[in-house]
CSV table of C-alpha atoms in Angstrom, one decimal:
chain,number,residue,atom,x,y,z
A,144,MET,CA,-72.7,-81.1,43.6
A,145,THR,CA,-71.9,-81.7,40.0
A,146,ASP,CA,-70.1,-79.7,37.4
A,147,ALA,CA,-73.0,-80.0,34.9
A,148,SER,CA,-74.1,-77.1,32.8
A,149,TYR,CA,-77.2,-76.0,31.0
A,150,PRO,CA,-76.9,-76.0,27.2
A,151,VAL,CA,-76.3,-72.7,25.6
A,152,SER,CA,-78.4,-71.5,22.6
A,153,PRO,CA,-79.3,-68.2,21.1
A,154,ARG,CA,-82.2,-68.1,23.6
A,155,ASN,CA,-80.1,-68.1,26.8
A,156,ARG,CA,-76.7,-66.9,25.6
A,157,ALA,CA,-76.0,-63.6,27.3
A,158,LYS,CA,-76.3,-60.8,24.8
A,159,ARG,CA,-74.5,-58.1,26.8
A,160,ARG,CA,-71.8,-58.4,29.5
A,161,HIS,CA,-71.2,-62.1,28.7
A,162,ASP,CA,-68.2,-61.8,31.0
A,163,ARG,CA,-70.7,-61.9,33.8
A,164,ALA,CA,-72.7,-64.9,32.5
A,165,GLN,CA,-72.5,-68.5,33.9
A,166,TYR,CA,-74.3,-71.5,32.6
A,167,ASP,CA,-73.4,-74.2,35.2
A,168,HIS,CA,-76.1,-75.7,37.4
A,169,GLU,CA,-74.4,-74.6,40.5
A,170,ALA,CA,-74.3,-71.0,39.6
A,171,VAL,CA,-77.9,-70.9,38.3
A,172,HIS,CA,-79.3,-72.9,41.2
A,173,ALA,CA,-77.5,-70.7,43.8
A,174,VAL,CA,-79.4,-67.7,42.4
A,175,LEU,CA,-82.7,-69.5,42.2
A,176,ASP,CA,-82.5,-71.0,45.7
A,177,ALA,CA,-81.5,-67.7,47.4
A,178,GLY,CA,-84.8,-66.1,46.3
A,179,PHE,CA,-88.4,-66.4,47.6
A,180,LEU,CA,-90.0,-64.6,44.6
A,181,CYS,CA,-89.5,-65.2,40.9
A,182,HIS,CA,-91.0,-63.4,37.9
A,183,VAL,CA,-92.7,-65.5,35.3
A,184,ALA,CA,-93.0,-64.2,31.7
A,185,TYR,CA,-95.6,-65.7,29.5
A,186,VAL,CA,-97.6,-64.8,26.4
A,187,ILE,CA,-101.3,-64.8,25.8
A,188,ASP,CA,-102.4,-63.7,22.3
A,189,GLY,CA,-99.1,-62.0,21.6
A,190,GLN,CA,-99.3,-60.0,24.9
A,191,PRO,CA,-96.5,-60.6,27.4
A,192,TYR,CA,-97.3,-60.8,31.1
A,193,CYS,CA,-94.8,-60.7,34.0
A,194,THR,CA,-96.2,-62.2,37.2
A,195,PRO,CA,-94.3,-62.3,40.5
A,196,THR,CA,-94.8,-65.5,42.4
A,197,ILE,CA,-93.2,-67.9,44.9
A,198,HIS,CA,-91.0,-70.6,43.3
A,199,TRP,CA,-89.3,-73.7,44.5
A,200,ARG,CA,-86.9,-76.2,42.9
A,201,GLU,CA,-86.1,-79.9,42.9
A,202,GLY,CA,-83.1,-80.7,40.7
A,203,ASP,CA,-83.7,-79.1,37.3
A,204,MET,CA,-87.5,-78.8,37.9
A,205,LEU,CA,-88.9,-75.4,38.9
A,206,TYR,CA,-92.3,-75.2,40.5
A,207,TRP,CA,-94.7,-72.4,41.3
A,208,HIS,CA,-98.4,-72.1,42.0
A,209,GLY,CA,-101.3,-69.9,41.6
A,210,SER,CA,-102.7,-68.2,38.6
A,211,SER,CA,-99.7,-66.9,36.8
A,212,ALA,CA,-100.0,-69.2,33.8
A,213,SER,CA,-103.4,-70.5,34.5
A,214,ARG,CA,-105.4,-68.9,31.7
A,215,MET,CA,-102.7,-69.8,29.3
A,216,LEU,CA,-102.3,-73.4,30.5
A,217,ARG,CA,-106.0,-74.1,30.4
A,218,ASN,CA,-105.9,-73.7,26.7
A,219,GLN,CA,-102.6,-75.5,26.0
A,220,LYS,CA,-102.5,-79.0,27.3
A,221,GLY,CA,-99.1,-79.6,25.9
A,222,GLY,CA,-97.5,-76.8,27.9
A,223,THR,CA,-96.4,-73.3,26.9
A,224,PRO,CA,-93.1,-71.5,26.7
A,225,VAL,CA,-92.2,-69.4,29.8
A,226,CYS,CA,-89.1,-67.6,31.1
A,227,VAL,CA,-88.7,-67.6,34.9
A,228,THR,CA,-86.2,-65.0,36.4
A,229,VAL,CA,-85.0,-64.5,39.9
A,230,SER,CA,-83.0,-61.4,40.8
A,231,HIS,CA,-81.1,-60.1,43.9
A,232,LEU,CA,-79.9,-56.6,44.3
A,233,ASP,CA,-76.7,-56.5,46.2
A,234,GLY,CA,-75.4,-52.9,45.9
A,235,LEU,CA,-75.6,-49.5,44.2
A,236,VAL,CA,-72.4,-48.6,42.4
A,237,LEU,CA,-71.7,-44.9,42.1
A,238,ALA,CA,-69.0,-43.9,39.6
A,239,ARG,CA,-67.4,-40.7,38.5
A,240,SER,CA,-69.4,-40.8,35.2
A,241,GLY,CA,-73.1,-41.5,34.7
A,242,PHE,CA,-72.1,-44.2,32.2
A,243,ASN,CA,-70.1,-46.2,34.8
A,244,HIS,CA,-72.8,-46.2,37.4
A,245,SER,CA,-73.9,-49.8,38.0
A,246,ALA,CA,-75.4,-52.2,40.4
A,247,ASN,CA,-74.1,-55.4,42.1
A,248,TYR,CA,-76.7,-58.1,41.5
A,249,ARG,CA,-77.3,-61.8,41.0
A,250,SER,CA,-79.9,-63.0,38.5
A,251,ALA,CA,-80.9,-66.2,36.8
A,252,MET,CA,-83.0,-66.5,33.7
A,253,CYS,CA,-84.6,-70.0,33.1
A,254,PHE,CA,-86.3,-71.1,29.9
A,255,GLY,CA,-88.7,-74.1,29.6
A,256,THR,CA,-92.2,-75.3,29.0
A,257,ALA,CA,-94.7,-74.7,31.8
A,258,GLN,CA,-97.1,-77.6,32.5
A,259,MET,CA,-99.8,-78.2,35.0
A,260,VAL,CA,-99.2,-80.8,37.7
A,261,ASP,CA,-102.3,-82.8,37.2
A,262,ASP,CA,-101.4,-86.1,38.9
A,263,PRO,CA,-103.0,-86.1,42.4
A,264,ALA,CA,-100.0,-87.8,44.2
A,265,GLU,CA,-97.4,-85.6,42.4
A,266,LYS,CA,-99.5,-82.5,43.2
A,267,MET,CA,-99.9,-83.4,46.9
A,268,GLN,CA,-96.1,-84.0,47.1
A,269,GLN,CA,-95.5,-80.5,45.7
A,270,LEU,CA,-98.0,-78.9,48.1
A,271,HIS,CA,-95.9,-80.3,50.9
A,272,ALA,CA,-92.7,-79.3,49.2
A,273,VAL,CA,-93.7,-75.7,49.0
A,274,THR,CA,-93.9,-75.6,52.8
A,275,ASP,CA,-91.0,-77.9,53.6
A,276,ARG,CA,-88.6,-76.3,51.2
A,277,PHE,CA,-88.8,-73.0,53.0
A,278,PHE,CA,-89.7,-74.2,56.5
A,279,PRO,CA,-87.9,-77.4,57.4
A,280,ASN,CA,-90.2,-80.3,58.4
A,281,ARG,CA,-93.2,-77.9,58.8
A,282,ALA,CA,-95.6,-79.7,56.5
A,283,ARG,CA,-96.0,-82.7,58.8
A,284,SER,CA,-96.9,-80.4,61.7
A,285,LEU,CA,-99.7,-78.7,59.9
A,286,ARG,CA,-103.4,-79.3,59.7
A,287,ALA,CA,-103.8,-81.7,56.7
A,288,ILE,CA,-104.5,-80.4,53.3
A,289,THR,CA,-108.2,-80.9,52.4
A,290,PRO,CA,-109.3,-82.2,49.0
A,291,GLN,CA,-111.0,-78.8,48.4
A,292,GLU,CA,-107.8,-77.0,49.1
A,293,ALA,CA,-105.8,-79.2,46.8
A,294,LYS,CA,-108.4,-78.7,44.1
A,295,ALA,CA,-108.3,-74.9,44.5
A,296,THR,CA,-104.5,-74.7,44.1
A,297,MET,CA,-102.8,-75.0,40.8
A,298,VAL,CA,-99.2,-76.2,40.7
A,299,ILE,CA,-97.1,-75.6,37.7
A,300,LYS,CA,-93.8,-77.2,36.8
A,301,MET,CA,-91.1,-76.5,34.3
A,302,ARG,CA,-88.0,-78.4,33.5
A,303,ILE,CA,-85.2,-76.0,33.1
A,304,GLU,CA,-84.2,-76.5,29.5
A,305,GLU,CA,-81.8,-73.6,29.2
A,306,ALA,CA,-80.6,-71.1,31.8
A,307,SER,CA,-78.1,-68.5,32.5
A,308,ALA,CA,-76.9,-66.7,35.7
A,309,LYS,CA,-75.4,-63.3,35.7
A,310,VAL,CA,-73.5,-61.9,38.7
A,311,ARG,CA,-71.8,-58.5,39.3
A,312,ASP,CA,-69.9,-58.4,42.6
A,313,ALA,CA,-67.3,-55.7,42.2
A,314,GLY,CA,-66.2,-52.2,43.0
A,315,VAL,CA,-66.5,-49.1,40.9
A,316,GLY,CA,-65.5,-49.5,37.3
A,317,ASP,CA,-64.4,-46.1,36.3
A,318,GLU,CA,-62.1,-45.1,33.4
A,319,ASP,CA,-58.5,-44.7,34.6
A,320,GLU,CA,-58.5,-41.0,33.5
A,321,ASP,CA,-61.6,-40.3,35.7
A,322,LEU,CA,-60.0,-41.6,39.0
A,323,GLY,CA,-58.4,-38.3,39.9
A,324,LEU,CA,-61.6,-36.2,39.6
A,325,PRO,CA,-63.0,-34.7,42.8
A,326,ILE,CA,-66.1,-36.8,42.8
A,327,TRP,CA,-67.1,-39.3,45.5
A,328,ALA,CA,-67.4,-42.8,44.1
A,329,GLY,CA,-68.1,-46.1,45.9
A,330,VAL,CA,-70.5,-49.0,46.5
A,331,ILE,CA,-73.6,-48.8,48.7
A,332,PRO,CA,-74.3,-52.4,49.7
A,333,VAL,CA,-77.9,-53.6,49.9
A,334,GLU,CA,-79.1,-56.6,51.9
A,335,THR,CA,-82.6,-58.2,52.4
A,336,VAL,CA,-82.9,-59.1,56.1
A,337,ILE,CA,-85.3,-60.8,58.4
A,338,ARG,CA,-86.9,-58.9,61.3
A,339,ALA,CA,-88.4,-60.3,64.5
A,340,ALA,CA,-91.4,-62.5,63.9
A,341,THR,CA,-94.9,-61.5,65.1
A,342,ASP,CA,-96.9,-64.3,66.7
A,343,SER,CA,-100.4,-64.9,65.6
A,344,PRO,CA,-102.6,-63.3,68.3
A,345,HIS,CA,-104.6,-66.6,68.6
A,346,LEU,CA,-101.7,-68.9,69.6
A,347,PRO,CA,-102.9,-71.4,72.3
A,348,ALA,CA,-100.9,-71.2,75.5
A,349,GLY,CA,-97.6,-73.0,75.4
A,350,VAL,CA,-97.2,-72.9,71.6
A,351,THR,CA,-93.9,-71.4,70.7
A,352,ARG,CA,-91.9,-70.9,67.5
A,353,PRO,CA,-90.2,-74.2,66.5
A,354,ALA,CA,-86.4,-74.4,66.5
A,355,GLU,CA,-86.5,-75.3,62.7
A,356,LEU,CA,-87.4,-71.6,62.1
A,357,ASP,CA,-84.2,-70.4,63.7
A,358,LEU,CA,-82.9,-70.1,60.2
A,359,TYR,CA,-85.0,-67.0,60.0
A,360,ALA,CA,-83.7,-65.4,63.2
A,361,PRO,CA,-84.0,-61.6,63.3
A,362,GLY,CA,-81.1,-59.9,61.5
A,363,SER,CA,-80.4,-62.9,59.3
A,364,ARG,CA,-80.0,-62.4,55.6
A,365,LEU,CA,-83.0,-63.8,53.7
A,366,ASP,CA,-81.0,-65.1,50.8
A,367,VAL,CA,-78.6,-66.9,53.2
A,368,ALA,CA,-81.6,-68.4,55.1
A,369,LEU,CA,-83.3,-69.6,51.9
A,370,LEU,CA,-80.1,-71.2,50.6
A,371,ALA,CA,-79.7,-73.0,53.9
A,372,ALA,CA,-83.3,-74.2,53.9
A,373,GLN,CA,-82.9,-75.5,50.3
A,374,LYS,CA,-79.8,-77.5,51.3
A,375,LEU,CA,-81.7,-79.1,54.2
A,376,TYR,CA,-84.6,-79.9,51.9
A,377,GLN,CA,-82.5,-81.2,49.0
A,378,PRO,CA,-78.8,-81.9,49.7
A,379,GLU,CA,-76.9,-82.0,46.4
B,1437,MET,CA,-101.1,-36.0,44.0
B,1438,THR,CA,-104.2,-36.7,42.0
B,1439,ASP,CA,-106.9,-39.3,42.4
B,1440,ALA,CA,-106.5,-40.4,38.8
B,1441,SER,CA,-106.6,-44.1,37.9
B,1442,TYR,CA,-105.3,-46.3,35.2
B,1443,PRO,CA,-108.1,-47.8,33.0
B,1444,VAL,CA,-109.1,-51.4,33.7
B,1445,SER,CA,-109.3,-53.9,30.9
B,1446,PRO,CA,-109.1,-57.7,30.7
B,1447,ARG,CA,-105.4,-57.2,30.4
B,1448,ASN,CA,-104.7,-55.6,33.8
B,1449,ARG,CA,-107.8,-56.6,35.8
B,1450,ALA,CA,-106.7,-58.8,38.7
B,1451,LYS,CA,-107.7,-62.4,38.0
B,1452,ARG,CA,-107.1,-63.6,41.5
B,1453,ARG,CA,-107.4,-61.9,44.9
B,1454,HIS,CA,-109.0,-58.8,43.3
B,1455,ASP,CA,-109.6,-57.6,46.9
B,1456,ARG,CA,-105.9,-56.9,46.9
B,1457,ALA,CA,-105.8,-55.0,43.6
B,1458,GLN,CA,-105.7,-51.2,43.1
B,1459,TYR,CA,-105.6,-49.2,39.9
B,1460,ASP,CA,-105.0,-45.6,41.0
B,1461,HIS,CA,-101.9,-43.8,40.0
B,1462,GLU,CA,-100.9,-43.2,43.6
B,1463,ALA,CA,-100.9,-46.9,44.5
B,1464,VAL,CA,-99.2,-48.1,41.3
B,1465,HIS,CA,-96.5,-45.4,41.4
B,1466,ALA,CA,-95.8,-46.0,45.1
B,1467,VAL,CA,-94.8,-49.6,44.3
B,1468,LEU,CA,-92.8,-48.6,41.2
B,1469,ASP,CA,-90.9,-45.8,42.9
B,1470,ALA,CA,-90.0,-47.9,45.9
B,1471,GLY,CA,-88.0,-50.3,43.7
B,1472,PHE,CA,-84.6,-50.2,42.0
B,1473,LEU,CA,-85.1,-53.2,39.8
B,1474,CYS,CA,-88.0,-54.1,37.6
B,1475,HIS,CA,-88.6,-57.2,35.4
B,1476,VAL,CA,-89.5,-56.6,31.8
B,1477,ALA,CA,-91.4,-59.3,29.9
B,1478,TYR,CA,-91.3,-59.2,26.1
B,1479,VAL,CA,-91.7,-61.6,23.2
B,1480,ILE,CA,-89.4,-62.5,20.3
B,1481,ASP,CA,-90.7,-65.0,17.8
B,1482,GLY,CA,-93.3,-66.3,20.3
B,1483,GLN,CA,-90.7,-66.8,23.1
B,1484,PRO,CA,-91.2,-64.8,26.3
B,1485,TYR,CA,-88.2,-63.2,28.0
B,1486,CYS,CA,-88.1,-61.8,31.5
B,1487,THR,CA,-85.2,-59.4,32.0
B,1488,PRO,CA,-84.3,-57.6,35.3
B,1489,THR,CA,-83.2,-54.0,34.8
B,1490,ILE,CA,-83.1,-50.6,36.5
B,1491,HIS,CA,-86.2,-48.5,35.9
B,1492,TRP,CA,-87.2,-44.9,36.5
B,1493,ARG,CA,-90.4,-43.0,36.1
B,1494,GLU,CA,-91.6,-39.5,35.2
B,1495,GLY,CA,-95.4,-39.1,35.4
B,1496,ASP,CA,-96.9,-42.1,33.6
B,1497,MET,CA,-93.8,-42.7,31.6
B,1498,LEU,CA,-91.5,-45.6,32.6
B,1499,TYR,CA,-87.9,-45.7,31.4
B,1500,TRP,CA,-85.2,-48.3,31.4
B,1501,HIS,CA,-82.0,-48.8,29.6
B,1502,GLY,CA,-79.7,-51.5,28.3
B,1503,SER,CA,-80.4,-54.5,26.2
B,1504,SER,CA,-83.7,-55.8,27.6
B,1505,ALA,CA,-85.8,-55.1,24.6
B,1506,SER,CA,-83.1,-54.1,22.2
B,1507,ARG,CA,-83.2,-57.1,19.8
B,1508,MET,CA,-86.9,-56.8,19.6
B,1509,LEU,CA,-87.0,-53.0,19.2
B,1510,ARG,CA,-84.4,-53.0,16.5
B,1511,ASN,CA,-86.9,-54.8,14.3
B,1512,GLN,CA,-90.1,-53.0,15.3
B,1513,LYS,CA,-89.9,-49.3,14.8
B,1514,GLY,CA,-93.4,-48.7,16.0
B,1515,GLY,CA,-92.8,-50.2,19.4
B,1516,THR,CA,-93.6,-53.6,20.9
B,1517,PRO,CA,-95.9,-54.7,23.7
B,1518,VAL,CA,-94.2,-55.2,27.1
B,1519,CYS,CA,-95.2,-55.8,30.7
B,1520,VAL,CA,-93.0,-54.2,33.4
B,1521,THR,CA,-93.4,-55.6,36.9
B,1522,VAL,CA,-91.9,-54.3,40.2
B,1523,SER,CA,-92.3,-56.4,43.4
B,1524,HIS,CA,-91.3,-56.1,47.0
B,1525,LEU,CA,-91.3,-58.9,49.5
B,1526,ASP,CA,-92.4,-57.7,53.0
B,1527,GLY,CA,-93.0,-60.8,55.0
B,1528,LEU,CA,-93.4,-64.6,55.2
B,1529,VAL,CA,-96.8,-65.6,56.5
B,1530,LEU,CA,-96.9,-69.0,58.3
B,1531,ALA,CA,-100.3,-70.4,59.0
B,1532,ARG,CA,-101.7,-73.5,60.6
B,1533,SER,CA,-102.4,-75.1,57.2
B,1534,GLY,CA,-100.3,-75.2,54.1
B,1535,PHE,CA,-103.1,-73.6,52.1
B,1536,ASN,CA,-103.1,-70.4,54.2
B,1537,HIS,CA,-99.4,-69.9,54.1
B,1538,SER,CA,-98.8,-66.6,52.3
B,1539,ALA,CA,-96.5,-63.6,51.8
B,1540,ASN,CA,-96.8,-60.0,52.5
B,1541,TYR,CA,-95.8,-58.1,49.3
B,1542,ARG,CA,-96.3,-55.1,47.1
B,1543,SER,CA,-96.3,-55.5,43.3
B,1544,ALA,CA,-97.2,-53.4,40.3
B,1545,MET,CA,-97.7,-54.7,36.8
B,1546,CYS,CA,-97.6,-52.1,34.0
B,1547,PHE,CA,-98.6,-52.6,30.4
B,1548,GLY,CA,-97.6,-50.5,27.4
B,1549,THR,CA,-95.7,-50.2,24.2
B,1550,ALA,CA,-91.9,-50.0,24.5
B,1551,GLN,CA,-90.1,-47.5,22.2
B,1552,MET,CA,-86.6,-46.5,21.8
B,1553,VAL,CA,-85.7,-43.0,22.9
B,1554,ASP,CA,-84.0,-41.8,19.6
B,1555,ASP,CA,-84.2,-38.0,19.9
B,1556,PRO,CA,-80.7,-36.9,21.1
B,1557,ALA,CA,-81.9,-34.2,23.5
B,1558,GLU,CA,-84.6,-36.4,25.0
B,1559,LYS,CA,-82.0,-39.2,25.4
B,1560,MET,CA,-79.5,-37.0,27.1
B,1561,GLN,CA,-82.2,-35.7,29.5
B,1562,GLN,CA,-83.0,-39.3,30.5
B,1563,LEU,CA,-79.3,-40.2,30.9
B,1564,HIS,CA,-79.2,-37.5,33.5
B,1565,ALA,CA,-82.5,-38.5,34.9
B,1566,VAL,CA,-81.4,-42.1,35.7
B,1567,THR,CA,-78.6,-40.7,37.9
B,1568,ASP,CA,-80.6,-37.8,39.5
B,1569,ARG,CA,-83.7,-39.8,40.2
B,1570,PHE,CA,-81.8,-42.1,42.5
B,1571,PHE,CA,-79.0,-39.8,43.7
B,1572,PRO,CA,-80.3,-36.2,44.1
B,1573,ASN,CA,-78.4,-33.6,42.0
B,1574,ARG,CA,-75.6,-36.0,41.3
B,1575,ALA,CA,-75.6,-35.8,37.4
B,1576,ARG,CA,-74.2,-32.2,37.4
B,1577,SER,CA,-71.3,-33.2,39.6
B,1578,LEU,CA,-70.1,-36.0,37.3
B,1579,ARG,CA,-67.7,-36.1,34.4
B,1580,ALA,CA,-69.8,-35.2,31.4
B,1581,ILE,CA,-71.3,-37.9,29.2
B,1582,THR,CA,-69.3,-38.4,26.0
B,1583,PRO,CA,-71.0,-38.8,22.6
B,1584,GLN,CA,-69.6,-42.3,22.4
B,1585,GLU,CA,-71.2,-43.2,25.8
B,1586,ALA,CA,-74.6,-41.8,24.7
B,1587,LYS,CA,-74.4,-43.8,21.5
B,1588,ALA,CA,-73.5,-47.0,23.4
B,1589,THR,CA,-76.5,-46.6,25.8
B,1590,MET,CA,-80.0,-47.5,24.7
B,1591,VAL,CA,-82.9,-45.8,26.5
B,1592,ILE,CA,-86.3,-47.3,26.3
B,1593,LYS,CA,-89.6,-45.6,27.3
B,1594,MET,CA,-93.1,-46.9,27.8
B,1595,ARG,CA,-96.2,-44.9,28.6
B,1596,ILE,CA,-98.1,-46.8,31.2
B,1597,GLU,CA,-101.4,-47.6,29.3
B,1598,GLU,CA,-102.8,-49.9,32.0
B,1599,ALA,CA,-101.5,-51.0,35.4
B,1600,SER,CA,-102.5,-52.7,38.6
B,1601,ALA,CA,-100.9,-52.8,42.0
B,1602,LYS,CA,-101.4,-55.6,44.5
B,1603,VAL,CA,-100.7,-55.4,48.2
B,1604,ARG,CA,-100.9,-57.8,51.0
B,1605,ASP,CA,-100.1,-56.3,54.4
B,1606,ALA,CA,-101.8,-58.5,57.0
B,1607,GLY,CA,-101.4,-61.1,59.6
B,1608,VAL,CA,-102.1,-64.8,59.3
B,1609,GLY,CA,-105.3,-65.7,57.5
B,1610,ASP,CA,-106.3,-69.0,59.1
B,1611,GLU,CA,-109.7,-70.7,59.2
B,1612,ASP,CA,-111.4,-70.0,62.5
B,1613,GLU,CA,-111.6,-73.8,63.2
B,1614,ASP,CA,-107.8,-74.0,62.9
B,1615,LEU,CA,-106.9,-71.3,65.5
B,1616,GLY,CA,-106.9,-73.7,68.4
B,1617,LEU,CA,-104.5,-76.1,66.9
B,1618,PRO,CA,-101.1,-76.5,68.7
B,1619,ILE,CA,-99.2,-75.1,65.7
B,1620,TRP,CA,-97.0,-71.9,65.7
B,1621,ALA,CA,-98.3,-69.3,63.3
B,1622,GLY,CA,-97.1,-65.8,62.6
B,1623,VAL,CA,-95.5,-63.3,60.3
B,1624,ILE,CA,-91.7,-63.1,59.7
B,1625,PRO,CA,-91.1,-59.6,58.3
B,1626,VAL,CA,-88.5,-59.0,55.6
B,1627,GLU,CA,-86.8,-55.6,54.8
B,1628,THR,CA,-84.3,-54.6,52.2
B,1629,VAL,CA,-81.7,-52.4,54.0
B,1630,ILE,CA,-78.7,-50.3,53.1
B,1631,ARG,CA,-75.3,-51.1,54.6
B,1632,ALA,CA,-72.3,-48.9,55.1
B,1633,ALA,CA,-70.9,-47.6,51.8
B,1634,THR,CA,-67.4,-48.5,50.7
B,1635,ASP,CA,-65.3,-45.7,49.3
B,1636,SER,CA,-63.6,-46.3,45.9
B,1637,PRO,CA,-59.9,-46.9,46.8
B,1638,HIS,CA,-58.9,-44.2,44.4
B,1639,LEU,CA,-60.6,-41.2,46.0
B,1640,PRO,CA,-58.4,-38.0,45.9
B,1641,ALA,CA,-57.7,-36.6,49.4
B,1642,GLY,CA,-60.5,-34.5,50.7
B,1643,VAL,CA,-63.3,-36.0,48.6
B,1644,THR,CA,-66.1,-37.2,50.9
B,1645,ARG,CA,-69.5,-38.6,50.4
B,1646,PRO,CA,-71.9,-35.8,49.6
B,1647,ALA,CA,-74.8,-35.0,52.0
B,1648,GLU,CA,-77.3,-35.8,49.2
B,1649,LEU,CA,-76.5,-39.4,49.7
B,1650,ASP,CA,-77.6,-39.4,53.4
B,1651,LEU,CA,-80.9,-40.8,52.1
B,1652,TYR,CA,-78.9,-44.0,51.8
B,1653,ALA,CA,-77.5,-44.0,55.3
B,1654,PRO,CA,-76.6,-47.4,56.8
B,1655,GLY,CA,-79.6,-49.2,58.3
B,1656,SER,CA,-82.1,-47.3,56.1
B,1657,ARG,CA,-84.7,-49.2,54.2
B,1658,LEU,CA,-84.0,-49.2,50.5
B,1659,ASP,CA,-87.6,-48.8,49.5
B,1660,VAL,CA,-88.1,-45.8,51.8
B,1661,ALA,CA,-84.9,-44.2,50.4
B,1662,LEU,CA,-86.0,-44.7,46.8
B,1663,LEU,CA,-89.4,-43.2,47.5
B,1664,ALA,CA,-87.8,-40.2,49.1
B,1665,ALA,CA,-85.4,-39.7,46.2
B,1666,GLN,CA,-88.3,-39.9,43.7
B,1667,LYS,CA,-90.2,-37.2,45.6
B,1668,LEU,CA,-87.1,-35.0,45.5
B,1669,TYR,CA,-86.7,-35.6,41.8
B,1670,GLN,CA,-90.3,-35.2,40.8
B,1671,PRO,CA,-92.7,-33.7,43.4
B,1672,GLU,CA,-96.3,-34.7,42.6
């Protein structure tokens, strides 16, 4: 763990609620690593698109796959600007006034240039990473990736040039003069949790869920499990 | 409930997995209404931004507030193109090959032109809507919105011009020839749930949580509660 920070520019500097903003790697990565889905914003012919997809991280490199930026990237060999955001909702905050209603959340917004991973060895490494980052040591236990499958999968990478994290984790923020009003106020917490796994109906006799997946035990919080899996995959 | 659909163009037609895509109002709205947070993609000087924010819906109009498009909208009185996406993660799908790993999810991507809500009456109506849509009948119980608060809040609206929903809700999709391999495969479901509310420490004696908030009882699924609240707010 270092105390490094992402540089701050007009692009990533928080415009509102800058009291909630953080720019250090640790804060940004903690939000990214706790999420399974990100949203990628990109532009084609002036039209913005916002695509949800699975992301993974190694150091200050973000990776995702699939089609999100594919049409765009096909036409721009040098890469194209994107913004990748990960958000977690942690609570609904009900105040005595509409204005002071809020949410508890964690979000990270990352800016950089998206590029296709073209090198075959680098691509194969990342096709294993997307499994192992979430499910410890799983890639080596799987049927090998075929050349056709590797060809059919697009891997995209982006070095995080600038980023910001925003966190609200607090109670109700009412005005002092509203506290005595006969209105219920409080926080309704929200958690994303894991339920009991369903086996594939085709499992051969004797095949059971490997212990490495105990991270995802029923009732566990998904964000906590994902953070733990990332720390196993890439200790910092 | 109608069987109306959003028009399909190159902008919103699904590029991949079009077998999972739907364009009817019912499918799109079901995804939007089950979510508390959306991600708004917009462009400033060629740079895409992806901002998470709270959204609400009336018919085919989406609303959000805050700063997400504020810098952009200040300079573009006629409105500006945006893409608003809402996503739900419903499960992790572990297959016998890396290639067939997947996720169960619901997502909706909406395209339109964002505009500021400038009309004072329309704006006040939406400042009440953002409370009542989530918390039935709550706005009338609150301390009234002051002119300063209304001025400090920006409300943005977008008519949904085009949209698509994508849903995966299935088991493991392995190749037939992989089914006999000695590899565990299955689905790990994910749910976003509500925990027990914490009262504000300043509640006057006798003030209790109103029955309208029973939608958000501990253990309830957030998406189910949000859908139910929307149906109370706007029966279709």
